[in-house]
Amino acid sequence: MEIQLWKEILTPYDLAVKELLVKFNHIIMEYRSRNVYSPIEAVNGRVKSISSILEKCRKKDIPVEKITEQVEDIAGIRIMCQFVEDIYKVADIIKNRSDMEVVQEKNYIDNVKPSGYRSYHLIVTYNVETMEGSKKIFVEIQIRTLAMNFWATIEHSLQYKYRYNIPDHIRKRLNASAEAILKLDEEMSSIHDEIMDAQSSFIIHANIVSEILNNIQNLYKVANKKEVIKIQDEFFEIYKKNDLEQLRSFARQLDIIAEGYRAQSL
Ligand code: 0O2
């Protein structure tokens, strides 16, 4: 097939990957801006290379003209989560969206692949608008923990290096590390609540501090400089104590002061 034709085939997939990256990153941003823990830690995506598409067609006996119907992972999105529990939350988020439809689910977490590969795959259909009009295409969404991703990335590069013929002694070590990754995920899940508490109080703390500093900065423009410096010193004293409740109460007092100045300026 000519390069130009490949470009035409792959353009809608490229658009889908770009759009979906924006959408999934937006989900992360929405959670974080509400001070809520995001089940999505990070997301990346890619359009499968022409050589990988051809390799898949060869392996699965797919005629080149049937690529868009039968190769379901030309567009691929990979979502990384901190905990195994998050994977199912993300899968539910995707299932409830109106801009994509899940047509296939592969749970390689309950059904671990013989290689040791663990991940949760969804094949969805997704509409993109192109010069030729609306196109419905397949997108593969892989959802996994950071630990699963670490293992899969290393294993994938070894597969590539050894041309899908990994020597036995390396395979054994990969199996052992897959076990270790499973244990790590289980261990992390068991301290899940504690980690979540620590993370959310860190986010809350950071947001209160930035709110206070914003208020102080705004007061500089309207209030008496000496008063603002006094407020700032008070803030540093409280900040040193690292006490969330005191910071909260200071932020509230500062809000009242700032509100007073706002009212005066009207
Ligand atoms: P790439 O380079 O990531 O695009 P098949 O692809 O023939 O195995 P199927 O049914 O099309 O079979 O899909 P499957 O098994 O769900 O796998 C799809 C993708 O999951 C793979 O795409 C890999 O990204 C990943 N995957 C599946 N099994 C393994 C594994 O044992 N190790 C690693 N590291 N990744 C795996 P591609 O096209 O193989 O590769």
PDB file of N, CA, C and O in Angstrom, residues 118-143:
ATOM      1  N   ARG A 118      -0.539  -8.810  33.178  1.00  0.00           N
ATOM      2  CA  ARG A 118      -1.803  -8.445  33.825  1.00  0.00           C
ATOM      3  C   ARG A 118      -2.201  -7.046  33.378  1.00  0.00           C
ATOM      4  O   ARG A 118      -1.377  -6.127  33.373  1.00  0.00           O
ATOM      5  N   SER A 119      -3.461  -6.895  33.015  1.00  0.00           N
ATOM      6  CA  SER A 119      -3.967  -5.611  32.543  1.00  0.00           C
ATOM      7  C   SER A 119      -5.460  -5.794  32.272  1.00  0.00           C
ATOM      8  O   SER A 119      -5.935  -6.931  32.202  1.00  0.00           O
ATOM      9  N   TYR A 120      -6.191  -4.696  32.150  1.00  0.00           N
ATOM     10  CA  TYR A 120      -7.618  -4.780  31.847  1.00  0.00           C
ATOM     11  C   TYR A 120      -7.822  -4.060  30.512  1.00  0.00           C
ATOM     12  O   TYR A 120      -7.456  -2.889  30.390  1.00  0.00           O
ATOM     13  N   HIS A 121      -8.346  -4.775  29.519  1.00  0.00           N
ATOM     14  CA  HIS A 121      -8.481  -4.155  28.198  1.00  0.00           C
ATOM     15  C   HIS A 121      -9.951  -3.940  27.839  1.00  0.00           C
ATOM     16  O   HIS A 121     -10.772  -4.825  28.059  1.00  0.00           O
ATOM     17  N   LEU A 122     -10.217  -2.782  27.280  1.00  0.00           N
ATOM     18  CA  LEU A 122     -11.552  -2.526  26.742  1.00  0.00           C
ATOM     19  C   LEU A 122     -11.377  -2.146  25.283  1.00  0.00           C
ATOM     20  O   LEU A 122     -10.507  -1.330  24.949  1.00  0.00           O
ATOM     21  N   ILE A 123     -12.177  -2.754  24.430  1.00  0.00           N
ATOM     22  CA  ILE A 123     -12.213  -2.265  23.048  1.00  0.00           C
ATOM     23  C   ILE A 123     -13.483  -1.425  22.960  1.00  0.00           C
ATOM     24  O   ILE A 123     -14.570  -1.895  23.311  1.00  0.00           O
ATOM     25  N   VAL A 124     -13.313  -0.178  22.545  1.00  0.00           N
ATOM     26  CA  VAL A 124     -14.489   0.699  22.427  1.00  0.00           C
ATOM     27  C   VAL A 124     -14.618   1.177  20.983  1.00  0.00           C
ATOM     28  O   VAL A 124     -13.629   1.174  20.228  1.00  0.00           O
ATOM     29  N   THR A 125     -15.835   1.571  20.631  1.00  0.00           N
ATOM     30  CA  THR A 125     -15.972   2.270  19.351  1.00  0.00           C
ATOM     31  C   THR A 125     -16.090   3.762  19.682  1.00  0.00           C
ATOM     32  O   THR A 125     -16.670   4.141  20.701  1.00  0.00           O
ATOM     33  N   TYR A 126     -15.522   4.581  18.816  1.00  0.00           N
ATOM     34  CA  TYR A 126     -15.441   6.017  19.080  1.00  0.00           C
ATOM     35  C   TYR A 126     -15.613   6.745  17.749  1.00  0.00           C
ATOM     36  O   TYR A 126     -15.053   6.325  16.738  1.00  0.00           O
ATOM     37  N   ASN A 127     -16.384   7.816  17.779  1.00  0.00           N
ATOM     38  CA  ASN A 127     -16.637   8.582  16.547  1.00  0.00           C
ATOM     39  C   ASN A 127     -15.677   9.745  16.394  1.00  0.00           C
ATOM     40  O   ASN A 127     -15.480  10.502  17.346  1.00  0.00           O
ATOM     41  N   VAL A 128     -15.095   9.875  15.206  1.00  0.00           N
ATOM     42  CA  VAL A 128     -14.300  11.083  14.944  1.00  0.00           C
ATOM     43  C   VAL A 128     -14.875  11.784  13.710  1.00  0.00           C
ATOM     44  O   VAL A 128     -15.442  11.138  12.820  1.00  0.00           O
ATOM     45  N   GLU A 129     -14.724  13.083  13.701  1.00  0.00           N
ATOM     46  CA  GLU A 129     -15.193  13.867  12.546  1.00  0.00           C
ATOM     47  C   GLU A 129     -14.017  14.104  11.607  1.00  0.00           C
ATOM     48  O   GLU A 129     -12.991  14.641  12.024  1.00  0.00           O
ATOM     49  N   THR A 130     -14.155  13.686  10.364  1.00  0.00           N
ATOM     50  CA  THR A 130     -13.070  13.871   9.399  1.00  0.00           C
ATOM     51  C   THR A 130     -13.604  14.658   8.194  1.00  0.00           C
ATOM     52  O   THR A 130     -14.800  14.970   8.132  1.00  0.00           O
ATOM     53  N   MET A 131     -12.699  14.926   7.242  1.00  0.00           N
ATOM     54  CA  MET A 131     -13.136  15.653   6.041  1.00  0.00           C
ATOM     55  C   MET A 131     -14.221  14.887   5.294  1.00  0.00           C
ATOM     56  O   MET A 131     -15.071  15.456   4.630  1.00  0.00           O
ATOM     57  N   GLU A 132     -14.179  13.556   5.435  1.00  0.00           N
ATOM     58  CA  GLU A 132     -15.183  12.727   4.734  1.00  0.00           C
ATOM     59  C   GLU A 132     -16.427  12.509   5.582  1.00  0.00           C
ATOM     60  O   GLU A 132     -17.279  11.715   5.231  1.00  0.00           O
ATOM     61  N   GLY A 133     -16.496  13.180   6.716  1.00  0.00           N
ATOM     62  CA  GLY A 133     -17.656  12.999   7.597  1.00  0.00           C
ATOM     63  C   GLY A 133     -17.299  12.185   8.830  1.00  0.00           C
ATOM     64  O   GLY A 133     -16.127  11.957   9.118  1.00  0.00           O
ATOM     65  N   SER A 134     -18.348  11.724   9.523  1.00  0.00           N
ATOM     66  CA  SER A 134     -18.139  11.021  10.784  1.00  0.00           C
ATOM     67  C   SER A 134     -17.637   9.597  10.540  1.00  0.00           C
ATOM     68  O   SER A 134     -18.117   8.921   9.619  1.00  0.00           O
ATOM     69  N   LYS A 135     -16.670   9.166  11.337  1.00  0.00           N
ATOM     70  CA  LYS A 135     -16.122   7.798  11.189  1.00  0.00           C
ATOM     71  C   LYS A 135     -16.127   7.115  12.541  1.00  0.00           C
ATOM     72  O   LYS A 135     -15.668   7.687  13.532  1.00  0.00           O
ATOM     73  N   LYS A 136     -16.660   5.884  12.574  1.00  0.00           N
ATOM     74  CA  LYS A 136     -16.648   5.123  13.830  1.00  0.00           C
ATOM     75  C   LYS A 136     -15.465   4.182  13.787  1.00  0.00           C
ATOM     76  O   LYS A 136     -15.344   3.369  12.866  1.00  0.00           O
ATOM     77  N   ILE A 137     -14.578   4.308  14.767  1.00  0.00           N
ATOM     78  CA  ILE A 137     -13.386   3.461  14.737  1.00  0.00           C
ATOM     79  C   ILE A 137     -13.214   2.716  16.071  1.00  0.00           C
ATOM     80  O   ILE A 137     -13.791   3.091  17.078  1.00  0.00           O
ATOM     81  N   PHE A 138     -12.392   1.664  16.028  1.00  0.00           N
ATOM     82  CA  PHE A 138     -12.082   0.932  17.258  1.00  0.00           C
ATOM     83  C   PHE A 138     -10.918   1.611  17.971  1.00  0.00           C
ATOM     84  O   PHE A 138      -9.966   2.082  17.325  1.00  0.00           O
ATOM     85  N   VAL A 139     -10.994   1.609  19.305  1.00  0.00           N
ATOM     86  CA  VAL A 139      -9.858   2.068  20.115  1.00  0.00           C
ATOM     87  C   VAL A 139      -9.667   1.029  21.217  1.00  0.00           C
ATOM     88  O   VAL A 139     -10.642   0.572  21.819  1.00  0.00           O
ATOM     89  N   GLU A 140      -8.404   0.640  21.439  1.00  0.00           N
ATOM     90  CA  GLU A 140      -8.145  -0.271  22.552  1.00  0.00           C
ATOM     91  C   GLU A 140      -7.683   0.558  23.753  1.00  0.00           C
ATOM     92  O   GLU A 140      -6.749   1.350  23.641  1.00  0.00           O
ATOM     93  N   ILE A 141      -8.377   0.352  24.892  1.00  0.00           N
ATOM     94  CA  ILE A 141      -7.970   1.065  26.107  1.00  0.00           C
ATOM     95  C   ILE A 141      -7.421   0.038  27.094  1.00  0.00           C
ATOM     96  O   ILE A 141      -8.127  -0.887  27.495  1.00  0.00           O
ATOM     97  N   GLN A 142      -6.146   0.178  27.422  1.00  0.00           N
ATOM     98  CA  GLN A 142      -5.521  -0.734  28.392  1.00  0.00           C
ATOM     99  C   GLN A 142      -5.464  -0.009  29.733  1.00  0.00           C
ATOM    100  O   GLN A 142      -4.969   1.111  29.814  1.00  0.00           O
ATOM    101  N   ILE A 143      -6.007  -0.667  30.769  1.00  0.00           N
ATOM    102  CA  ILE A 143      -5.995  -0.038  32.100  1.00  0.00           C
ATOM    103  C   ILE A 143      -5.177  -0.937  33.026  1.00  0.00           C
ATOM    104  O   ILE A 143      -5.433  -2.140  33.099  1.00  0.00           O
TER     105      ILE A 143
END
